[in-house]
Short mmCIF file of C-alpha atoms in Angstrom, two decimals:
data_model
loop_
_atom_site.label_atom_id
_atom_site.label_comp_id
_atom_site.label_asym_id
_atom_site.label_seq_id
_atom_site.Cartn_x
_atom_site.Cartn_y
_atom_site.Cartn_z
CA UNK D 1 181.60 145.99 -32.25
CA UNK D 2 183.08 147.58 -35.14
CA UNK D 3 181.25 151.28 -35.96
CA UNK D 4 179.86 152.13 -32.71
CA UNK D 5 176.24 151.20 -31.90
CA UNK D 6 175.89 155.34 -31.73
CA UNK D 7 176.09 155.61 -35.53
CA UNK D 8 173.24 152.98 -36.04
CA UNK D 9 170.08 155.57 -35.13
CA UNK D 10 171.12 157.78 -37.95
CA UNK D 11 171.76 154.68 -40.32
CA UNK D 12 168.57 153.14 -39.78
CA UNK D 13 167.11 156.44 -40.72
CA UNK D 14 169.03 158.57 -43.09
CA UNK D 15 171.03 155.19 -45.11
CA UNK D 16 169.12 152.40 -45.41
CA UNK D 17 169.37 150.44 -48.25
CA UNK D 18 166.74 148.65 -50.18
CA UNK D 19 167.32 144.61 -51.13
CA UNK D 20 165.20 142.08 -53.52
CA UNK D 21 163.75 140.41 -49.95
CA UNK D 22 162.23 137.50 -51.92
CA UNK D 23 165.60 135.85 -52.23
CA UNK D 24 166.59 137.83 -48.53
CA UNK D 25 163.23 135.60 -47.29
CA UNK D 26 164.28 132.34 -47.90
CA UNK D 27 167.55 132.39 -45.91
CA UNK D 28 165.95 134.37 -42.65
CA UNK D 29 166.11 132.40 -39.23
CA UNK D 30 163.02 131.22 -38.10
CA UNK D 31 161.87 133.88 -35.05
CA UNK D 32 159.84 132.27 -31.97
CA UNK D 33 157.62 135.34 -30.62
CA UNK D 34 156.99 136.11 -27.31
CA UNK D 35 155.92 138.98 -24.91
CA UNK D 36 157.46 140.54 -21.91
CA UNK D 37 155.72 143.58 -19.71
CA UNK D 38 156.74 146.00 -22.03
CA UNK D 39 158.26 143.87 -25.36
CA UNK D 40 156.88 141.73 -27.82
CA UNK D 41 160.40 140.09 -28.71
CA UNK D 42 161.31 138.00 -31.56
CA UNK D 43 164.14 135.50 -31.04
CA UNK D 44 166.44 132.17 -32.38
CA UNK D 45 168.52 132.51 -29.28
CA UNK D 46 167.69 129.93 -26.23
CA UNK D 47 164.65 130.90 -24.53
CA UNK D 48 165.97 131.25 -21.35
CA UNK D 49 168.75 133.80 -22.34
CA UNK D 50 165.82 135.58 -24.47
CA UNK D 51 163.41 136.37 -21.66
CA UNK D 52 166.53 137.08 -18.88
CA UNK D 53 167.18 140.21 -21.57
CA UNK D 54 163.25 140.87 -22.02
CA UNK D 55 163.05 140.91 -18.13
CA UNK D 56 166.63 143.28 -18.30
CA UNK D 57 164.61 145.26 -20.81
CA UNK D 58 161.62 145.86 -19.21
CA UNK D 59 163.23 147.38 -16.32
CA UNK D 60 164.92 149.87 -18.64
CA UNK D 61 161.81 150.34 -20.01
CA UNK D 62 160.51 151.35 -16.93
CA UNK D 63 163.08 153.56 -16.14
CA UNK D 64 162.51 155.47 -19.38
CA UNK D 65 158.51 155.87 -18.26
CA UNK D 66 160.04 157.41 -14.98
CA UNK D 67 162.01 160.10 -16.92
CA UNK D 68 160.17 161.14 -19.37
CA UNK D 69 156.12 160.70 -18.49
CA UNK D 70 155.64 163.75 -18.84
CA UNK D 71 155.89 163.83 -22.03
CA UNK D 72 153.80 160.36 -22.79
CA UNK D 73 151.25 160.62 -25.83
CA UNK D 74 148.64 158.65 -24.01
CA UNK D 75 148.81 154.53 -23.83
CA UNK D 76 152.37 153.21 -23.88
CA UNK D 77 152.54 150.85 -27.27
CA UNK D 78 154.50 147.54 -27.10
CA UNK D 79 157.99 147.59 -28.40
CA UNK D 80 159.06 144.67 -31.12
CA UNK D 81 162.29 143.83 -30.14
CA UNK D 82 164.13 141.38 -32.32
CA UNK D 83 167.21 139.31 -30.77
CA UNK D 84 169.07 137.31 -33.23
CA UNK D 85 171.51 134.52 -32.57
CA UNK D 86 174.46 135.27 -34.47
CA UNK D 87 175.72 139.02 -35.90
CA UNK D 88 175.57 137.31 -39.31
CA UNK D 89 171.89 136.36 -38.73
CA UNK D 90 171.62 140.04 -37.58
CA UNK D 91 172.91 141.12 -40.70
CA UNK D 92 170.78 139.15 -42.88
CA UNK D 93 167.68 140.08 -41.36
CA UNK D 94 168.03 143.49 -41.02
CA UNK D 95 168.71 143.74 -44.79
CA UNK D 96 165.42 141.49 -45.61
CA UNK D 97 163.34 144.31 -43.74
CA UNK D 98 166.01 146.52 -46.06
CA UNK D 99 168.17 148.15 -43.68
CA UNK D 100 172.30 148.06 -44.10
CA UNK D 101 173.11 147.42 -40.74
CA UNK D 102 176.76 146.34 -41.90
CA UNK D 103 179.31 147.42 -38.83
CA UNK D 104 176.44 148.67 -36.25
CA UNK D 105 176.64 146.29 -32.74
CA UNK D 106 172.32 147.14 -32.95
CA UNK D 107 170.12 148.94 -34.55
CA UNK D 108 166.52 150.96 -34.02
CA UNK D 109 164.66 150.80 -37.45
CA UNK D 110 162.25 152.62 -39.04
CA UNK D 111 160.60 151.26 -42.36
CA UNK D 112 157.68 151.54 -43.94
CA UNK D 113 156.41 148.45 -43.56
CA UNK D 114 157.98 147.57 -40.36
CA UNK D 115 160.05 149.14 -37.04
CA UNK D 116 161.92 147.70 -34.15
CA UNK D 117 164.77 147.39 -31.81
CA UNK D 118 167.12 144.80 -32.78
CA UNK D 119 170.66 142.97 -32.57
CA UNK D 120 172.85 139.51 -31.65
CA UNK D 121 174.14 137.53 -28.73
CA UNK D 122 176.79 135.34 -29.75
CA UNK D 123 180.57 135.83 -29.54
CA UNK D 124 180.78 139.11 -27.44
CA UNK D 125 179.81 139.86 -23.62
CA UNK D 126 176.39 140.59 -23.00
CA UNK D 127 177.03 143.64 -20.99
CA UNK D 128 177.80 144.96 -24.94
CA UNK D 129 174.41 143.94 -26.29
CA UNK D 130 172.26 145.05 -22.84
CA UNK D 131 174.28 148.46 -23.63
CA UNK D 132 173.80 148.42 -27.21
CA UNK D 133 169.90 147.79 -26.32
CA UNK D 134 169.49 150.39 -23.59
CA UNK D 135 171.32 153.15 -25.85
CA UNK D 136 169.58 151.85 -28.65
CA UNK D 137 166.36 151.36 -26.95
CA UNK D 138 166.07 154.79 -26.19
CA UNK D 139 165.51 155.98 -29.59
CA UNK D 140 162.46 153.83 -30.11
CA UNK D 141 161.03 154.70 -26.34
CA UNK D 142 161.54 158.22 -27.61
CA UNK D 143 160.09 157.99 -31.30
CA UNK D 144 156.94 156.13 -29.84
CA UNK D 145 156.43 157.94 -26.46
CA UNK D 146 158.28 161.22 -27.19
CA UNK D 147 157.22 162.03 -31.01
CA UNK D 148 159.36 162.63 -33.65
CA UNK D 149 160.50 166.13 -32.92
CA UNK D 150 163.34 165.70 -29.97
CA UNK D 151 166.29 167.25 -30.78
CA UNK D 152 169.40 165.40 -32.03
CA UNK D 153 171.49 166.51 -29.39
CA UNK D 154 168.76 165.44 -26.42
CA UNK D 155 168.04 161.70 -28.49
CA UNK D 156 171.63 161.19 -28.05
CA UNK D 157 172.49 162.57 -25.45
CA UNK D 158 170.04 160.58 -23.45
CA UNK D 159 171.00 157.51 -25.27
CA UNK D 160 174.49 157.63 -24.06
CA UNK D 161 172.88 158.02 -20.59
CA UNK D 162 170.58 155.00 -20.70
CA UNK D 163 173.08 153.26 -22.00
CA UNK D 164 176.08 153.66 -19.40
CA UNK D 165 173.41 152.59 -16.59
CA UNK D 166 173.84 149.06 -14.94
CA UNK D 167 171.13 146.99 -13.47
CA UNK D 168 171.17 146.07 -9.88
CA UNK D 169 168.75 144.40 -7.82
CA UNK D 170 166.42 144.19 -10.78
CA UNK D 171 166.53 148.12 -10.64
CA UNK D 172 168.44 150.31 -13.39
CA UNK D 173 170.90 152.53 -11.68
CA UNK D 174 171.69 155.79 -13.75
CA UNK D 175 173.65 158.75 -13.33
CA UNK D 176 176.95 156.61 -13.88
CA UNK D 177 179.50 159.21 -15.15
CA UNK D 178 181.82 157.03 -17.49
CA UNK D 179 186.16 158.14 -17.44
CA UNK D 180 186.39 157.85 -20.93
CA UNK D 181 183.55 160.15 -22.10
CA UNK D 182 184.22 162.20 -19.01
CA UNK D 183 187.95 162.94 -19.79
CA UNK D 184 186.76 163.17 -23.66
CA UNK D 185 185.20 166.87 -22.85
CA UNK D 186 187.54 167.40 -20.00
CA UNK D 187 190.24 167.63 -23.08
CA UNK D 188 187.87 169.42 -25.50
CA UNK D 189 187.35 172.20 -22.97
CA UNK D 190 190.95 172.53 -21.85
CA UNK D 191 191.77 172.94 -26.00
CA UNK D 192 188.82 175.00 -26.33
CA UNK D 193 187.62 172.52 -29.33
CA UNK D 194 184.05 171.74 -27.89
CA UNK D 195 181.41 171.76 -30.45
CA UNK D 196 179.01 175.24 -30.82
CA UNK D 197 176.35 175.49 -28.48
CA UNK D 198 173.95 176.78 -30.82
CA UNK D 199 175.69 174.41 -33.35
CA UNK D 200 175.06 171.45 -31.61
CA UNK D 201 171.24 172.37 -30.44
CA UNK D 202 170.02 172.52 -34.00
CA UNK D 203 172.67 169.84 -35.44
CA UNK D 204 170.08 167.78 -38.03
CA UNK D 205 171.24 164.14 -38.74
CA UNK D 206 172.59 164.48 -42.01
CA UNK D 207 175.10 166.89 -40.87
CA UNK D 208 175.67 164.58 -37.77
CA UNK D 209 176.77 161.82 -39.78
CA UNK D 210 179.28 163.33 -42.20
CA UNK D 211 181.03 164.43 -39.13
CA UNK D 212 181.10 161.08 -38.04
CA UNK D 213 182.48 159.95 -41.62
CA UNK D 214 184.40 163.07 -42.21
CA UNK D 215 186.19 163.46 -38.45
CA UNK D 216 185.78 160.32 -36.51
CA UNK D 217 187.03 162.34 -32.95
CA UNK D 218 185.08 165.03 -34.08
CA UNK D 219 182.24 162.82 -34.37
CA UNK D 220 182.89 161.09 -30.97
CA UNK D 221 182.63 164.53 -29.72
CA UNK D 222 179.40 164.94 -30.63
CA UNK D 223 178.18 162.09 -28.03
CA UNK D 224 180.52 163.00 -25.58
CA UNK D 225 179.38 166.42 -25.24
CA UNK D 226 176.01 165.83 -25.72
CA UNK D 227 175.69 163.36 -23.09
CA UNK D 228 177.85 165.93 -20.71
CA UNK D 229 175.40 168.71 -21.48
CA UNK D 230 172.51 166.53 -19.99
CA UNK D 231 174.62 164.88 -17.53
CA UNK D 232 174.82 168.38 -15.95
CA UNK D 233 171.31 169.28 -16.68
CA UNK D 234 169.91 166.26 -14.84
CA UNK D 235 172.73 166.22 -12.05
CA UNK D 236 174.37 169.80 -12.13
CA UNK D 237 174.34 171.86 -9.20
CA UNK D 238 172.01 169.55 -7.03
CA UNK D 239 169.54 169.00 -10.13
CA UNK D 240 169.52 173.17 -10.26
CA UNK D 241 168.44 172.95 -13.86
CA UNK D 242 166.04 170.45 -14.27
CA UNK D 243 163.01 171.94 -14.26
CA UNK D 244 164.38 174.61 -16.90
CA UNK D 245 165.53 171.10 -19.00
CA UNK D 246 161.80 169.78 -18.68
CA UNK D 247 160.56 172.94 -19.58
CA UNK D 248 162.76 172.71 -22.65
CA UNK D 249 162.01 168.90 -23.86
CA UNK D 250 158.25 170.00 -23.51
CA UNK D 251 158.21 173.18 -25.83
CA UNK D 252 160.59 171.05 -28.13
CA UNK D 253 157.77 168.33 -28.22
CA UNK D 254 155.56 170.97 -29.01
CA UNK D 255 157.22 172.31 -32.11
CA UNK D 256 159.70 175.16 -30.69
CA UNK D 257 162.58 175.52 -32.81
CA UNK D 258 165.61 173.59 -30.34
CA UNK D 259 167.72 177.11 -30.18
CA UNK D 260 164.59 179.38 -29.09
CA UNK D 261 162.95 176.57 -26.99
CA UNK D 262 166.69 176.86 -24.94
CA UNK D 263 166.76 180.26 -24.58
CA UNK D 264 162.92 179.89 -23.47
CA UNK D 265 163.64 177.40 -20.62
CA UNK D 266 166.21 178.86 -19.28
CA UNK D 267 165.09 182.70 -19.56
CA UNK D 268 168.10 183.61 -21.38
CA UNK D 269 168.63 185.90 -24.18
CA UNK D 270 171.71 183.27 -25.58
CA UNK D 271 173.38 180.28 -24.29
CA UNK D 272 176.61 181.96 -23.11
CA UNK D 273 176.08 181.59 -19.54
CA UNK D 274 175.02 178.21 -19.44
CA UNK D 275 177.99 177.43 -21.66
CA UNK D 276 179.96 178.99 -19.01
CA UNK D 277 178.51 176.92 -16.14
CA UNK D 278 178.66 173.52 -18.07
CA UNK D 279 182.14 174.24 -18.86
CA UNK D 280 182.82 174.93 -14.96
CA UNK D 281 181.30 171.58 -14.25
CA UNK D 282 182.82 169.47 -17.04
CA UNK D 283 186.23 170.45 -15.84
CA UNK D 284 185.60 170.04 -11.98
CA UNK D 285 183.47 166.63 -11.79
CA UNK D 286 184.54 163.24 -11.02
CA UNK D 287 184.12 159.98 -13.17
CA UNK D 288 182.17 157.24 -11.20
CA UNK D 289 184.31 154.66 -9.53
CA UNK D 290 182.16 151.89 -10.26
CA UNK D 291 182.53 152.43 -14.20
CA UNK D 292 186.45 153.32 -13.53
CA UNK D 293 186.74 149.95 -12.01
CA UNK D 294 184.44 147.83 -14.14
CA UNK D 295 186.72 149.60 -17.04
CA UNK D 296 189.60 148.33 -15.75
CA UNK D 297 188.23 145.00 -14.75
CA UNK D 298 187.61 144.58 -18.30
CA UNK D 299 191.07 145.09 -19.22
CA UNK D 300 192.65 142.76 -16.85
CA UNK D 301 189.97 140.21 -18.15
CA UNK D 302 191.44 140.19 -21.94
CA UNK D 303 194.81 140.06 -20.26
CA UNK D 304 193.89 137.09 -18.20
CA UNK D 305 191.91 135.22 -21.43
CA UNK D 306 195.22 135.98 -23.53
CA UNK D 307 197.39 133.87 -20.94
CA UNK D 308 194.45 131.21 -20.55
CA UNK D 309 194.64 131.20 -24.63
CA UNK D 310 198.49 130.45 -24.12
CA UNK D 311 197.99 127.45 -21.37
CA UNK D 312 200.19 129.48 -19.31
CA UNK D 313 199.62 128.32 -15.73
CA UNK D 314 197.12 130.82 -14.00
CA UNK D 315 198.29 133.64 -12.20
CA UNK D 316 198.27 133.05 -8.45
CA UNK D 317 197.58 136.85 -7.43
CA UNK D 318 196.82 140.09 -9.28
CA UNK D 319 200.91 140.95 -8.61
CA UNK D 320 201.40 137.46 -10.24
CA UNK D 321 199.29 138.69 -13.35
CA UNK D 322 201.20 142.30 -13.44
CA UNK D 323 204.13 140.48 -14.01
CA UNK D 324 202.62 138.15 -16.40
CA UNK D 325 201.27 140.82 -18.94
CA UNK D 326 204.04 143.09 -18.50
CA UNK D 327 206.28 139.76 -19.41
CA UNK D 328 204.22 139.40 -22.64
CA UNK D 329 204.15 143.41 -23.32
CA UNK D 330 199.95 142.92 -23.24
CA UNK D 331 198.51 146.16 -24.93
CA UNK D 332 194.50 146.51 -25.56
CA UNK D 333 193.13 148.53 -28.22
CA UNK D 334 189.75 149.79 -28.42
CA UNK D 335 188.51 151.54 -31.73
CA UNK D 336 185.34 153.78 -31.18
CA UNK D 337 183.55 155.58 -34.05
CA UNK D 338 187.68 155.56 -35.92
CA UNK D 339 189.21 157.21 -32.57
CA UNK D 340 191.51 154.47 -31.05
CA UNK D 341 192.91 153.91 -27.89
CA UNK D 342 195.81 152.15 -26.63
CA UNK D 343 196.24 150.75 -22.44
CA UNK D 344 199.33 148.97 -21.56
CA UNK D 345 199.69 146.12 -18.65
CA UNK D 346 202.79 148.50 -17.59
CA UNK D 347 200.35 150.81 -16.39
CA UNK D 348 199.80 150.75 -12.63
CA UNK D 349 196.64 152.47 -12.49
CA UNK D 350 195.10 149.20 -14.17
CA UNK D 351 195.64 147.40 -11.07
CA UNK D 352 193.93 149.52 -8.13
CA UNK D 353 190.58 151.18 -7.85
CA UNK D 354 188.89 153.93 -5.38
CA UNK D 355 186.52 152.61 -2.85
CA UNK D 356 183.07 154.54 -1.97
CA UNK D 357 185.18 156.54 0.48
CA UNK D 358 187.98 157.56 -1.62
CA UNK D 359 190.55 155.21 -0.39
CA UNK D 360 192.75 153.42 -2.66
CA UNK D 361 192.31 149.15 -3.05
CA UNK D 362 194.06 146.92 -4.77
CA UNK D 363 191.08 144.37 -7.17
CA UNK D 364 191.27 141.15 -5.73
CA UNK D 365 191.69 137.43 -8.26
CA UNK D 366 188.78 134.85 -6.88
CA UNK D 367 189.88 131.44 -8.15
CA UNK D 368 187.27 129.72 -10.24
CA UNK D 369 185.81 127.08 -8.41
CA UNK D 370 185.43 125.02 -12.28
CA UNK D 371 188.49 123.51 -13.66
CA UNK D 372 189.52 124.87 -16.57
CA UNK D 373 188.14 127.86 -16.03
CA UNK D 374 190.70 131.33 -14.95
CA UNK D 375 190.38 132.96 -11.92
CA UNK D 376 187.75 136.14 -12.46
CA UNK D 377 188.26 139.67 -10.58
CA UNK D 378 186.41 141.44 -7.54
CA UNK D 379 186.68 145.32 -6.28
CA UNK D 380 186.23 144.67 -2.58
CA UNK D 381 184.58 147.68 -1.13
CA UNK D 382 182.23 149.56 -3.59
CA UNK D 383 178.43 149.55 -3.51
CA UNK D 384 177.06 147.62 -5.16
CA UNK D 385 180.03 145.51 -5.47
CA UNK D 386 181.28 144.45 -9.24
CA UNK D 387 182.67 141.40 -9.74
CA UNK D 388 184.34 140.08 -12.88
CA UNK D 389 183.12 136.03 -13.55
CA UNK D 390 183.47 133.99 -16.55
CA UNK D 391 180.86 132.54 -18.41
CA UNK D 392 180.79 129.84 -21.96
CA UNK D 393 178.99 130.66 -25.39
CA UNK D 394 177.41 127.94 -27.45
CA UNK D 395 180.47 127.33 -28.21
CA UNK D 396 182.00 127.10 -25.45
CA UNK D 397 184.34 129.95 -25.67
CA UNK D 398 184.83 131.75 -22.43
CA UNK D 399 183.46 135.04 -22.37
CA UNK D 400 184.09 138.11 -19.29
CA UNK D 401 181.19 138.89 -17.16
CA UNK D 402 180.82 141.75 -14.48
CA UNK D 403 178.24 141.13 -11.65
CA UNK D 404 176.64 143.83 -10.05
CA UNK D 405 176.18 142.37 -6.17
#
């Protein structure tokens, strides 16, 4: 995706660029409009692929409403939601309504003459645009339903919420506590390098970005944290502090300053003692096992697409691929927001996964029934149960899928 999809909020609002749209105009894709429940969306992809992610879309939509109608300003307005083909396509309509969107994976806009919720399909899963549009999609359920005046902190926080959740049974499923961000703060707190408290509650945007720009991990930190701060104030302590964190997002909405509306909430005279009881939490709680195996599932899918990509005869089991990748020295390398990441094949973890009960399985290879096609992955034994299938682009390029069942 380039620049994470977490940097395009602050983009859209704080960077745009203006263009000469006449010019911008002529070479736009031609947008077939439609409306969902909740979405009026405007799209060049297939029709069929447009309304499964205004259907995917609505229930996130829904799930929003359920969090946060408390807060409603009266009648729920419709959402433009723009889905465009290609990222080039993307790119070339988001500057005609005079945005730079230029390394964001989607983008919530805000223009004068026009706002909306857009990004692409083609050549990448679509579990990365339903997350992009779910993180995403948050801002604009919050700047429409919310008001203007949620703080940073909360908008993002909540973002990186929505967007970690995974649909199943038409249903979104949050609460999903992701390794990677987990073990993010797990490290900050240990090196006692987590951001301010009363920093971060009254961070504006403009400082927000040149962290991002000035100190990439720095900047990942901000979203990390954030999302851990109201990770534990929806889930901490058997949903202990929720009421004090509703109390807070409504005096916020009112106008309270973010630092006194905290201190408000919770009926504290500073934020010491929370900090002490988040920190307690960050360092003691688990990371889901369905994203830990999903997460892993994904790497073994590259691994498995690089030896299909080298016509090397299909591996037979998931000791068969071990051997395969470690053969080839297979590495992945993700880049988030600058901060990169390294996993090698020779790392044994890659290959097992914690059922529902704690017990240790090994994932499972189910051989395509479709010639031509490599054998995708299944973790036997969690609920629901993911399982990693392959599906073509227009192109025909095979692209990894995981199926919530």
């Amino acid at each position: 995706m380039g620049v994470s999809k977490h940097q395009t909020f602050i983009c859209a609002l704080c960077t745009a660029l203006a263009f000469a749209a006449q010019s911008q105009a002529d070479s736009l894709p031609r947008l077939t409009s439609f409306a969902s429940t909740h979405y009026d969306i405007h799209t060049n992809v297939a029709m069929d692929k447009a309304r499964e992610i205004g259907r995917h879309m609505d229930a996130v939509f829904e799930e929003y409403t359920k969090r946060f109608h408390a807060f409603g300003k009266g009648a729920t307005p419709r959402m433009p939601l723009y889905l465009l083909k290609t990222q080039q396509e993307y790119l070339d309509f988001m500057r005609g309504k005079g945005v730079d969107a230029t390394g964001t994976g989607g983008i919530f806009f805000i223009r004068p003459d026009a706002k909306g919720l857009a990004t692409w399909l083609d050549n990448r899963p679509s579990w990365i645009t339903l997350e992009t549009l779910q993180h995403e999609g948050f801002h604009q359920f919050a700047y429409a339903c919310i008001g203007t005046k949620l703080p940073l902190w909360v908008n993002e926080g909540m973002a990186e919420y929505f967007g970690d959740a995974i649909l199943v049974d038409k249903r979104l499923r949050v609460g999903i506590c992701p390794n990677r961000r987990l073990q993010s703060v797990k490290q900050a707190v240990i090196d006692r390098k987590t951001i301010d408290f009363d920093e971060l509650l009254t961070t504006q945007p403009g400082k927000w970005h040149q962290t991002l720009v000035r100190s990439p991990e720095r900047g990942r930190l901000q979203y990390d944290q954030s999302w851990s701060m109201v990770y534990f104030l929806i889930h901490g302590e058997d949903g202990r502090y929720r009421a004090a964190f509703e109390k807070y997002l409504t005096v916020v909405a009112k106008g309270m300053e973010s630092g006194e509306a905290f201190k408000h909430a919770f009926g504290a005279k500073d934020t010491v003692a929370f900090r002490r009881q988040w920190e307690k939490f960050a360092a003691t709680v688990e990371p889901d096992a369905i994203d830990t195996a999903v997460g892993r599932m994904r790497f073994l899918a590259q691994g498995i697409q690089l030896l299909h990509e080298r016509r090397e005869t299909p591996p037979s089991s998931l000791e068969d691929l071990r051997k395969k990748l470690a053969a080839i020295g297979f590495r992945a390398v993700r880049i988030e927001n600058g901060v990169r990441t390294e996993v090698s094949a020779s790392d044994a973890s890659l290959y097992v996964f914690n059922r529902d009960n704690g017990s240790s399985a090994t994932f499972e290879l189910v051989k395509s029934s479709e010639t031509g096609v490599p054998p995708g992955v299944r973790a036997t034994g969690l609920q629901p149960q993911p399982t990693l299938i392959w599906t073509r682009d227009d192109k025909g390029e095979l692209l990894a899928e995981v199926d919530f069942r």
